[in-house]
Short mmCIF file of C-alpha atoms and ligand atoms in Angstrom, two decimals:
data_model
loop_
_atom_site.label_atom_id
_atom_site.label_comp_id
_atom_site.label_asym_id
_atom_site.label_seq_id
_atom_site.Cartn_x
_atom_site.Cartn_y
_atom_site.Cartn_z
CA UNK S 241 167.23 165.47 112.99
CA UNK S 242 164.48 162.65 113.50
CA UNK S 243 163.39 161.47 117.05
CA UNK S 244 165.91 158.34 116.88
CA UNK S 245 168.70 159.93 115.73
CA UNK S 246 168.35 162.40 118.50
CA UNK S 247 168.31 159.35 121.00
CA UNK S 248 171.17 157.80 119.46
CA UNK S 249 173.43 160.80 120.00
CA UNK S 250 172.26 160.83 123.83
CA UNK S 251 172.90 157.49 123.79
CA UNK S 252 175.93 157.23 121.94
CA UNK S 253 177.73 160.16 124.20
CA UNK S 254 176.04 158.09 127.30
CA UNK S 255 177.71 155.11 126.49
CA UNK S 256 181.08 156.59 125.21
CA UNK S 257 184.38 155.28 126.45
CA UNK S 258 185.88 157.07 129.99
CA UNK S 259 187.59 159.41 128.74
CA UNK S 260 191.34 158.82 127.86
CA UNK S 261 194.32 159.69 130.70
CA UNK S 262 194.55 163.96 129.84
CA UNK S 263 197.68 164.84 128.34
CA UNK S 264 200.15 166.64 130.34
CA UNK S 265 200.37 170.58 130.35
CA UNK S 266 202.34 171.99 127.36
CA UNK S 267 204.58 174.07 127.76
CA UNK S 268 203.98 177.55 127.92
CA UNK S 269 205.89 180.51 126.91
CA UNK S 270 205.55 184.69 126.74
CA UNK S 271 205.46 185.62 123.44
CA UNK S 272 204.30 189.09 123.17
CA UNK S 273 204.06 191.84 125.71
CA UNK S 274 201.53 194.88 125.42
CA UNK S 275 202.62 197.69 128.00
CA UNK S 276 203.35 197.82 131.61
CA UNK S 277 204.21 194.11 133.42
CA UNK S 278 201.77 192.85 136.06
CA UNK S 279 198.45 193.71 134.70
CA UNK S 280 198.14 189.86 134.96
CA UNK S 281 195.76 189.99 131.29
CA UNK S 282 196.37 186.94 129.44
CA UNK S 283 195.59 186.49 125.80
CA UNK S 284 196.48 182.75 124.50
CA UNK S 285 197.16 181.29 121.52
CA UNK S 286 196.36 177.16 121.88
CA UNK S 287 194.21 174.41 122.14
CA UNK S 288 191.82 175.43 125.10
CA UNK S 289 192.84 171.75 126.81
CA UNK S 290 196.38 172.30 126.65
CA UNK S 291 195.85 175.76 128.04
CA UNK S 292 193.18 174.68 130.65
CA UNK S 293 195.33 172.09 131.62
CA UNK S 294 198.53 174.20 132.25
CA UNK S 295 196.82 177.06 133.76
CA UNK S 296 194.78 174.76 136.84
CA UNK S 297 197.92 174.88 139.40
CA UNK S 298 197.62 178.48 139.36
CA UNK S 299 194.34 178.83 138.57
CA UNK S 300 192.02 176.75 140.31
CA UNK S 301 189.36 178.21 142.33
CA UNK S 302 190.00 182.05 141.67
CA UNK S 303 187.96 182.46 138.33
CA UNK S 304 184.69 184.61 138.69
CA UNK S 305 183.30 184.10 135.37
CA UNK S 306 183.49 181.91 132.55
CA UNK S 307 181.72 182.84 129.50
CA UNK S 308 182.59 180.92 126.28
CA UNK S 309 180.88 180.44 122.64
CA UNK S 310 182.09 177.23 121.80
CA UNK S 311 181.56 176.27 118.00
CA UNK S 312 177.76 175.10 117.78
CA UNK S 313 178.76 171.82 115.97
CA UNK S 314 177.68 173.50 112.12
CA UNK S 315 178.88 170.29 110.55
CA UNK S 316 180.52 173.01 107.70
CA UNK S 317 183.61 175.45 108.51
CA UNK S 318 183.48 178.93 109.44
CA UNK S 319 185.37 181.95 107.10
CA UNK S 320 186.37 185.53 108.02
CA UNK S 321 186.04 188.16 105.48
CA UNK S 322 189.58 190.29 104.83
CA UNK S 323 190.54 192.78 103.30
CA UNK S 324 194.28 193.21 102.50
CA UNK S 325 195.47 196.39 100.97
CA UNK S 326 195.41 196.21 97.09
CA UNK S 327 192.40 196.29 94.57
CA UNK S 328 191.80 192.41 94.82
CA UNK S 329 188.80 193.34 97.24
CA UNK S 330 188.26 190.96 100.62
CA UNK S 331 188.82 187.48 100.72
CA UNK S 332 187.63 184.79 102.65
CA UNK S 333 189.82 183.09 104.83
CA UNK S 334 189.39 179.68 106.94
CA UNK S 335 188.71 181.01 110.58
CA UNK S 336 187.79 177.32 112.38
CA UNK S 337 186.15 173.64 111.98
CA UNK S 338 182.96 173.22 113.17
CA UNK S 339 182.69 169.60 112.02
CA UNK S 340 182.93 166.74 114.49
CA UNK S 341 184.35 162.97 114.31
CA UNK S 342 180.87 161.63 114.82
CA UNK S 343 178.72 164.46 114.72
CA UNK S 344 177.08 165.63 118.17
CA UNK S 345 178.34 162.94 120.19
CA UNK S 346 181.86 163.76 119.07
CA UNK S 347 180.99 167.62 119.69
CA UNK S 348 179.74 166.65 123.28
CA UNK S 349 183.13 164.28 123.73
CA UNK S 350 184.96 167.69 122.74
CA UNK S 351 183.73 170.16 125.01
CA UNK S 352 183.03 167.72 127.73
CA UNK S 353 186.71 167.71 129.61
CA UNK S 354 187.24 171.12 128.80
CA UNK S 355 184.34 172.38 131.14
CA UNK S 356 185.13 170.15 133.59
CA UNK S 357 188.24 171.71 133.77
CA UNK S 358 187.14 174.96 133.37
CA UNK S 359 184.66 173.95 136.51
CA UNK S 360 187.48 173.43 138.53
CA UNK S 361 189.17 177.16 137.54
CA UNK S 362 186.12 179.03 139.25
CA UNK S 363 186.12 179.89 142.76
CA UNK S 364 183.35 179.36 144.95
CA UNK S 365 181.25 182.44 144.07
CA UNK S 366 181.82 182.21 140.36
CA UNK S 367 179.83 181.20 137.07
CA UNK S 368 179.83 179.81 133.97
CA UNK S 369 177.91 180.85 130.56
CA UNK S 370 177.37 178.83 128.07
CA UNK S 371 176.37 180.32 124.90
CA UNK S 372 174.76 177.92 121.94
CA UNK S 373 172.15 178.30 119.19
CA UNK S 374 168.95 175.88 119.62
CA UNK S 375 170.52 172.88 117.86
CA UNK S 376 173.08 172.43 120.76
CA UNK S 377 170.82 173.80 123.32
CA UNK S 378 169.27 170.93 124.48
CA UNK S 379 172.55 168.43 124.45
CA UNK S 380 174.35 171.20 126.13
CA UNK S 381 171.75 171.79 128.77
CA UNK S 382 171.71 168.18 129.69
CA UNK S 383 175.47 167.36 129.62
CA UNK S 384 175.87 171.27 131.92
CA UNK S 385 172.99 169.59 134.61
CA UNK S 386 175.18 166.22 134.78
CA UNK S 387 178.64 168.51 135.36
CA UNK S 388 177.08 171.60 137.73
CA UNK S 389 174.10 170.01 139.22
CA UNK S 390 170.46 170.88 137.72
CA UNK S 391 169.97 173.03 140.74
CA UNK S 392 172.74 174.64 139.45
CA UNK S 393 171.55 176.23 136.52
CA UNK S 394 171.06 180.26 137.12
CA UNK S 395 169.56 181.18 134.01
CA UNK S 396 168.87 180.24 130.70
CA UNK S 397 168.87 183.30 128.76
CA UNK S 398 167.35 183.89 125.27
CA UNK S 399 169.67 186.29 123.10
CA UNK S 400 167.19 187.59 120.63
CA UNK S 401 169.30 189.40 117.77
CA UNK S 402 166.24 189.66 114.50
CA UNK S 403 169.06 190.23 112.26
CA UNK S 404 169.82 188.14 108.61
CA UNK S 405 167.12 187.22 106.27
CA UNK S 406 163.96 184.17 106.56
CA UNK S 407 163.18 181.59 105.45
CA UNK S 408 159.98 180.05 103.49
CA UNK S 409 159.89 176.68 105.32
CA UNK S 410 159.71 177.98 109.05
CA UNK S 411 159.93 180.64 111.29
CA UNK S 412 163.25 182.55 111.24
CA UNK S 413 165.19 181.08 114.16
CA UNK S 414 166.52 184.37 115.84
CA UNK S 415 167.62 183.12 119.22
CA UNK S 416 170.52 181.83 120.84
CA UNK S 417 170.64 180.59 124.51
CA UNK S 418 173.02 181.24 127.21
CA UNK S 419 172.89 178.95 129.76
CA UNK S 420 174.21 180.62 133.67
CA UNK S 421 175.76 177.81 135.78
CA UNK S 422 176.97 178.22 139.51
CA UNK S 423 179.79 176.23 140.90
CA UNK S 424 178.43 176.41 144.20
CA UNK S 425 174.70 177.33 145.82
CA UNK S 426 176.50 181.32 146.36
CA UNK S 427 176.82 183.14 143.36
CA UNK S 428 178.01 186.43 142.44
CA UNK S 429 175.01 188.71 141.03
CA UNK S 430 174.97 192.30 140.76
CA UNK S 431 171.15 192.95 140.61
CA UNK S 432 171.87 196.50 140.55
CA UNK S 433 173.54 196.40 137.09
CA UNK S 434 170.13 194.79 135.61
CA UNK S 435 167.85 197.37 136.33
CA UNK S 436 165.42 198.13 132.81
CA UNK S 437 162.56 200.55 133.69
CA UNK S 438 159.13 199.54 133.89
CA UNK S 439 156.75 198.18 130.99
CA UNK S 440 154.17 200.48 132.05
CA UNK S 441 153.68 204.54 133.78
CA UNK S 442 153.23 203.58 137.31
CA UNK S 443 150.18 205.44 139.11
CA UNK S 444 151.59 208.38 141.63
CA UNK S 445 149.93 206.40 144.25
CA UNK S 446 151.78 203.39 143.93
CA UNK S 447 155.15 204.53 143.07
CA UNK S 448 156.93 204.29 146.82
CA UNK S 449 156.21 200.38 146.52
CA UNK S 450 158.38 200.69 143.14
CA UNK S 451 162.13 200.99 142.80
CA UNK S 452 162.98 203.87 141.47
CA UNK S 453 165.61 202.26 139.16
CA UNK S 454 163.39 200.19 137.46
CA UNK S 455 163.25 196.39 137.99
CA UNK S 456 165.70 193.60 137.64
CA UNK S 457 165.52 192.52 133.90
CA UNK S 458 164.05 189.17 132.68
CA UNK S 459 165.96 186.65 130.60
CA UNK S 460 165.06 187.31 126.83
CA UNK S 461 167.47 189.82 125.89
CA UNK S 462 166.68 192.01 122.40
CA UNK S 463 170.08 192.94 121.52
CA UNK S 464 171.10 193.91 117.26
CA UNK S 465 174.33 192.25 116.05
CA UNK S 466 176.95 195.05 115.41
CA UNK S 467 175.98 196.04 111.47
CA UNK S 468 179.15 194.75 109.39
CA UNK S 469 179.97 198.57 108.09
CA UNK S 470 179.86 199.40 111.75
CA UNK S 471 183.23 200.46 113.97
CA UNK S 472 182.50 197.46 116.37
CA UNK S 473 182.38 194.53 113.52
CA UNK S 474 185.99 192.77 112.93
CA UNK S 475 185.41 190.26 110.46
CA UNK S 476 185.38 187.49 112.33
CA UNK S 477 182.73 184.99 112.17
CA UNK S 478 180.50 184.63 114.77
CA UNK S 479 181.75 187.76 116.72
CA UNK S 480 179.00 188.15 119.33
CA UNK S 481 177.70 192.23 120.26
CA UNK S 482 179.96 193.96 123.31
CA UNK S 483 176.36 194.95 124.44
CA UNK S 484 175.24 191.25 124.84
CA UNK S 485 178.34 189.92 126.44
CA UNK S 486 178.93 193.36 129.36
CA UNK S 487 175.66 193.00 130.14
CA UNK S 488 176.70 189.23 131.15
CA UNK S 489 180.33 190.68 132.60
CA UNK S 490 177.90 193.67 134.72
CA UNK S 491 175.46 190.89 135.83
CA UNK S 492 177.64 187.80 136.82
CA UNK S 493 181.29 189.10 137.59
CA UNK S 494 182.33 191.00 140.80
CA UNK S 495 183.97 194.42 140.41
CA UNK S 496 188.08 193.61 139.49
CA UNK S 497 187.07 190.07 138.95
CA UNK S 498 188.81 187.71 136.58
CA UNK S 499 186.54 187.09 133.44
CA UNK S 500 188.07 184.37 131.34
CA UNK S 501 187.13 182.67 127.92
CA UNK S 502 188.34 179.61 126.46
CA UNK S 503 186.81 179.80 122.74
CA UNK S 504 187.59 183.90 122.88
CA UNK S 505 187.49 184.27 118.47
CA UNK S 506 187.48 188.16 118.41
CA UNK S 507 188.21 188.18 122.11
CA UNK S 508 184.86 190.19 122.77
CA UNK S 509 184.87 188.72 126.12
CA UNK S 510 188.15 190.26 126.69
CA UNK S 511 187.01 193.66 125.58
CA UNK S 512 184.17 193.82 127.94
CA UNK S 513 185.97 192.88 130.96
CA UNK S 514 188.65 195.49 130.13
CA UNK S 515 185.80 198.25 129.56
CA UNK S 516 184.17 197.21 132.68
CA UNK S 517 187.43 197.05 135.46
CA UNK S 518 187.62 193.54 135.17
CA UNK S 519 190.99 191.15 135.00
CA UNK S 520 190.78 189.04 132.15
CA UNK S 521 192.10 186.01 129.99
CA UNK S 522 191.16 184.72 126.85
CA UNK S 523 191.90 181.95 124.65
CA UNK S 524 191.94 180.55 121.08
CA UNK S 525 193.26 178.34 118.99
CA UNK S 526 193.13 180.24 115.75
CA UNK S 527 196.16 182.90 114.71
CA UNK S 528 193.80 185.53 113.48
CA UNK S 529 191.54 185.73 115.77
CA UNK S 530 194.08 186.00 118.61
CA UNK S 531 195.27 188.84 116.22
CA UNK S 532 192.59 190.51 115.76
CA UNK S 533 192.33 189.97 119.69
CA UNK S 534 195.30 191.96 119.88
CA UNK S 535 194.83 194.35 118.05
CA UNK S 536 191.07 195.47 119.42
CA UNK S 537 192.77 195.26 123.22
CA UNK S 538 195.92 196.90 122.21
CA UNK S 539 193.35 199.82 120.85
CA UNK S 540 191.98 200.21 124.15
CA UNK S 541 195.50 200.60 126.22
CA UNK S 542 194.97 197.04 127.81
CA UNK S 543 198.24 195.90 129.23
CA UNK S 544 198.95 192.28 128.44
CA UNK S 545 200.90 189.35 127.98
CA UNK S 546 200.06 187.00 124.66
CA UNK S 547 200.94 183.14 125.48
CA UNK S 548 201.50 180.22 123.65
CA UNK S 549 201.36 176.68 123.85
CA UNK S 550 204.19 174.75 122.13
CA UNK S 551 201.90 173.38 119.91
CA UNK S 552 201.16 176.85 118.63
CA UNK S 553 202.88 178.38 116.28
CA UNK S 554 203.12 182.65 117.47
CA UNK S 555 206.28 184.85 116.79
CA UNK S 556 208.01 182.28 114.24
CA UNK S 557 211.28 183.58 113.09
CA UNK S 558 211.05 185.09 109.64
CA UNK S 559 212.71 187.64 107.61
CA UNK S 560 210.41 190.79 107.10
CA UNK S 561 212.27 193.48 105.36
CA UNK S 562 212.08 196.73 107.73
CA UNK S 563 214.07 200.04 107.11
CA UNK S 564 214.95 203.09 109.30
CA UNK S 565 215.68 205.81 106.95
CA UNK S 566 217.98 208.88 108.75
CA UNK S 567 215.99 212.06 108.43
CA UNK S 568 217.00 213.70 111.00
CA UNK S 569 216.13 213.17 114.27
CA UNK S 570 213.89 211.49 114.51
CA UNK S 571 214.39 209.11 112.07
CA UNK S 572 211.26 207.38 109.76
CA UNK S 573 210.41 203.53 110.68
CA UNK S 574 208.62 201.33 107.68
CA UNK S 575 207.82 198.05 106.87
CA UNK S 576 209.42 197.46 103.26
CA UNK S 577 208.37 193.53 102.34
CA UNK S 578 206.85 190.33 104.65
CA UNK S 579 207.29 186.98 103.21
CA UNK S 580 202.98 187.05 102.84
CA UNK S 581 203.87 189.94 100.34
CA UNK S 582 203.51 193.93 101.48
CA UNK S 583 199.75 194.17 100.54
CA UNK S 584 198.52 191.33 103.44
CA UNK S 585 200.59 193.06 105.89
CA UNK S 586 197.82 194.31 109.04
CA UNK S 587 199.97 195.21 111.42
CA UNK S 588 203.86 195.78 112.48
CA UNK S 589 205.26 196.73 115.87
CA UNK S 590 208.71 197.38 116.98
CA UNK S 591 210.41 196.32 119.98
CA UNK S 592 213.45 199.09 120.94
CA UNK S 593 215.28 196.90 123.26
CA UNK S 594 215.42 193.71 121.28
CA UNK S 595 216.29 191.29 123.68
CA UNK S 596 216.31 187.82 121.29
CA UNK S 597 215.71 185.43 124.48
CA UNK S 598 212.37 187.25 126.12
CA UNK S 599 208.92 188.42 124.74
CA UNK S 600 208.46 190.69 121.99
CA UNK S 601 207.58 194.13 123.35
CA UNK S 602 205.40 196.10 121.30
CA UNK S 603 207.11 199.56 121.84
CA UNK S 604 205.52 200.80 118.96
CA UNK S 605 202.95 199.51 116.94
CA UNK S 606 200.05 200.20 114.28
CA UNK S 607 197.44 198.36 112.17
CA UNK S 608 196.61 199.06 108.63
CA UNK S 609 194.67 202.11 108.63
CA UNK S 610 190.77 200.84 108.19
CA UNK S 611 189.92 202.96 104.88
CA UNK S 612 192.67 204.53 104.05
CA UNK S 613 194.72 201.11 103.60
CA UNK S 614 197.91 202.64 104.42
CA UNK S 615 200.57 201.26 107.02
CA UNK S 616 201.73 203.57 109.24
CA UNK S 617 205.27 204.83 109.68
CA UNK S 618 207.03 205.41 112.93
CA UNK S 619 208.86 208.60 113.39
CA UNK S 620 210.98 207.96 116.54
CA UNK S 621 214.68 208.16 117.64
CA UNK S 622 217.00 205.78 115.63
CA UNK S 623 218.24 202.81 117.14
CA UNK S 624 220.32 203.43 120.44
CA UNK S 625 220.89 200.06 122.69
CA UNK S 626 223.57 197.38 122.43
CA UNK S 627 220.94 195.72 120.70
CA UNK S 628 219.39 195.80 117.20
CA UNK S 629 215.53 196.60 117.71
CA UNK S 630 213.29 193.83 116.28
CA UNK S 631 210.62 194.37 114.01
CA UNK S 632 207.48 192.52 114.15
CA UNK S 633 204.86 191.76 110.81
CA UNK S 634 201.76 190.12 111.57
CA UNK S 635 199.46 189.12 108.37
CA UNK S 636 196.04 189.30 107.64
CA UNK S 637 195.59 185.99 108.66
CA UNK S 638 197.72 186.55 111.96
CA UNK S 639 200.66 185.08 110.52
CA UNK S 640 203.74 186.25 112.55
CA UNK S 641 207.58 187.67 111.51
CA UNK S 642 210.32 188.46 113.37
CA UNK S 643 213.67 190.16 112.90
CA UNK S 644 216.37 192.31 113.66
CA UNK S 645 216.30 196.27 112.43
CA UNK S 646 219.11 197.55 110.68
CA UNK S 647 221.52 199.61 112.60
CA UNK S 648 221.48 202.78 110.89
CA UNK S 649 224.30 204.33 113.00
CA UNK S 650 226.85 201.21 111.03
CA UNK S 651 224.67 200.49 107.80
CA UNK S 652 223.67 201.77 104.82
CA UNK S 653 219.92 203.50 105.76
CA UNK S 654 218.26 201.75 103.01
CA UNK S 655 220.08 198.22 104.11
CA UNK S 656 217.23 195.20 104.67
CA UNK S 657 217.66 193.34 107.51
CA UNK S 658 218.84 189.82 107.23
C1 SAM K 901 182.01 180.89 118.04
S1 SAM K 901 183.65 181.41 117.97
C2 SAM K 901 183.77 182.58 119.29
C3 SAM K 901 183.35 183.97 118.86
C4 SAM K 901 183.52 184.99 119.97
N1 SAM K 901 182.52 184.86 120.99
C5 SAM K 901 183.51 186.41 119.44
O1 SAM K 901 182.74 187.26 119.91
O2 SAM K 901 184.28 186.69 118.50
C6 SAM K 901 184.45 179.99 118.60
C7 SAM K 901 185.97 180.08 118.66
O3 SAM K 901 186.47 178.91 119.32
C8 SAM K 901 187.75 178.64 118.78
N2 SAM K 901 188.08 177.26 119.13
C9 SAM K 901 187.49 176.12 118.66
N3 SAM K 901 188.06 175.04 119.24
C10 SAM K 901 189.03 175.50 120.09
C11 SAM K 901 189.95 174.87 120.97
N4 SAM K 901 190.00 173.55 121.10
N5 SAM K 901 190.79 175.66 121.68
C12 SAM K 901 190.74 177.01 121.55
N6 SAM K 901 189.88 177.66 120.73
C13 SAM K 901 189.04 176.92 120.02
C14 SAM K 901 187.61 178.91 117.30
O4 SAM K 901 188.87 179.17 116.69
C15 SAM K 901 186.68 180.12 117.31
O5 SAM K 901 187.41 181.32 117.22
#
């Protein structure tokens, strides 16, 4: 971008319109539970404002730290690679936009309500990390000092990742930046978390003026993407390494803090809070990647609650064909059909009380088996409340179905569910 285009975008976001009335809070619902109540883990499926919005009555003041990786502002959209069962081979799906109504000015105009809201969410103590590649870096960094306060600023780390191929025309760029802002001039920081030992042997003589953990780390951080065969890689674009971002949860978030991210994609965030004892909530507008959210938490035994914003389409009613075949006690569980077809079925889950009018509790559930392809069956009791169970189907795409089991006690075993 040339010199004056640069200053038009400063200038253009300068001189942009205050910013319209914000909308009132959407309403919010329950949709999913993952074990016991009262863990008080959040994951949310919504536009970040909506959710920002409705969550500041209960929320302000008591977050410890922020970190989000907004979109960088690409100009092109972003794709996650799938796999469904079958011998078609992955696919590429549409994950998000990264293409703004007026280009960087438009990005800025985006995120720029969203962290002042998310400003007001932290508590006195807490933080907020930014994460952007050097295109945004600099209009980020300037719009962060008007909002928090240049003094404000903790650190501006360098993620340094070597990773993907180079390029004849310049240096590769191998860097992103994650800029460390304090709400107030007392923030939490858990030097003891960042020790790294010493660059160099140090002489027996001088040792007792040393710590004998090592010293606090600096801010360029060498850390490998996770390898796409590898355990730890989803699928979905821009995942960032767990490494990276508990290194950020160890440094900047108190022990049982709340860690919370509004642009959560794979919901790594999430996932090192959990790991590391933290309280956590997490956020995004996409379906799949608050699926594949999900599914990586449920893995762990988090206990949550998934929201939604009314605007946001989770648990829509649907008719995926489920069957409970008698044999014996206990009886066999399967998914038979999904309206998305059998093959782009990820995941199912089954809720034993069925209560129509509250969240669906995931009782039971299972992905597709990684190589094998396979969904799982459930062996389990049949049916027993006053209630049909209900079945849940979610899609590779996190596309959700809903509906009521077949009784096997009054039907037919191999009767589908209306
Ligand atoms: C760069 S990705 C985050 C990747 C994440 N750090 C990870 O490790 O997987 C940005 C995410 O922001 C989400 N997003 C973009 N605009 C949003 C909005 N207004 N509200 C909620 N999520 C949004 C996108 O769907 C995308 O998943």
């Amino acid at each position: 971008m040339s010199t004056s285009a640069r200053r038009s975008v400063r200038l253009q976001w300068q001189g942009r319109d205050d910013p319209p009335a914000p909308p009132a809070a959407p309403a919010c619902r329950v949709a999913h539970r993952h074990g016991p109540t009262g863990s008080g883990n959040q994951l949310w499926l919504g536009d970040n404002h909506g959710v920002l919005t409705a969550l500041r009555p209960q929320l302000a003041g008591r977050v410890d730290l922020i970190v989000i990786d907004p979109p960088f502002a690409l100009g092109k959209p972003r794709h996650q690679r799938v796999t469904p069962a079958g011998d078609d081979g992955p696919r590429q799906l549409p994950a998000f936009e990264d293409t703004w109504k007026g280009g960087l000015a438009g990005y800025l105009t985006m995120l720029e309500p969203r962290l002042l809201l998310m400003r007001e969410l932290l508590a006195d103590h807490g933080l907020l990390v930014v994460h952007v590649d050097h295109r945004a870096h600099p209009y980020l960094r300037v719009l962060l000092d008007e909002l928090f306060g240049a003094d404000h600023l903790v650190n501006d780390i360098v993620w340094s990742y070597r990773s993907g191929g180079g390029s004849r025309q310049r240096l590769g760029c191998k860097h992103d930046n994650l800029m460390v802002y304090a709400r107030t001039g007392q923030h939490t920081f858990n030097a003891e978390e960042m020790r790294v030992p010493y660059d160099a042997a140090i002489a027996r003589s001088r040792q007792a003026a040393f710590h004998p953990e090592g010293k606090v780390a600096g801010d360029v951080w060498d850390i490998s993407r996770p390898p796409n065969h590898s355990a730890e890689w989803t699928g979905y674009p821009t995942q960032k390494p767990l490494a990276l971002v508990e290194r950020l949860v160890r440094a900047f978030a108190p022990a049982n803090g709340l860690v919370a991210d509004f642009f959560c994609g794979a919901a790594t965030t999430a996932v090192a809070a959990h790991r590391l004892g933290r309280r956590w909530l997490a956020v995004d507008a996409n379906p799949a990647a608050v699926h594949i959210g999900r599914k990586r938490l449920a893995e762990l035994g988090a206990a949550f609650e998934v929201w939604t914003t009314s605007d946001a389409g989770c648990g829509a009613a649907g008719a995926p064909r489920a069957q409970v075949l008698p044999s014996g006690a206990p009886v066999s569980w399967s998914v038979l059909d999904a309206p998305g077809g059998i093959d782009a079925v990820d995941y199912w889950a089954v809720d034993f009380a069925g209560d129509p009018n509250g969240p669906f509790v995931h009782d039971w559930s299972a992905g597709r088996m990684p190589r094998r392809g396979e969904l799982p069956r459930l062996s389990a009791p049949g049916p027993r409340g006053p209630r049909p169970p209900r079945v849940l189907v979610v899609d590779v795409a996190g596309h959700e179905w809903i509906s009521a089991c077949p009784d096997t006690a009054n039907g037919p075993p191999e009767a589908a569910p209306a």
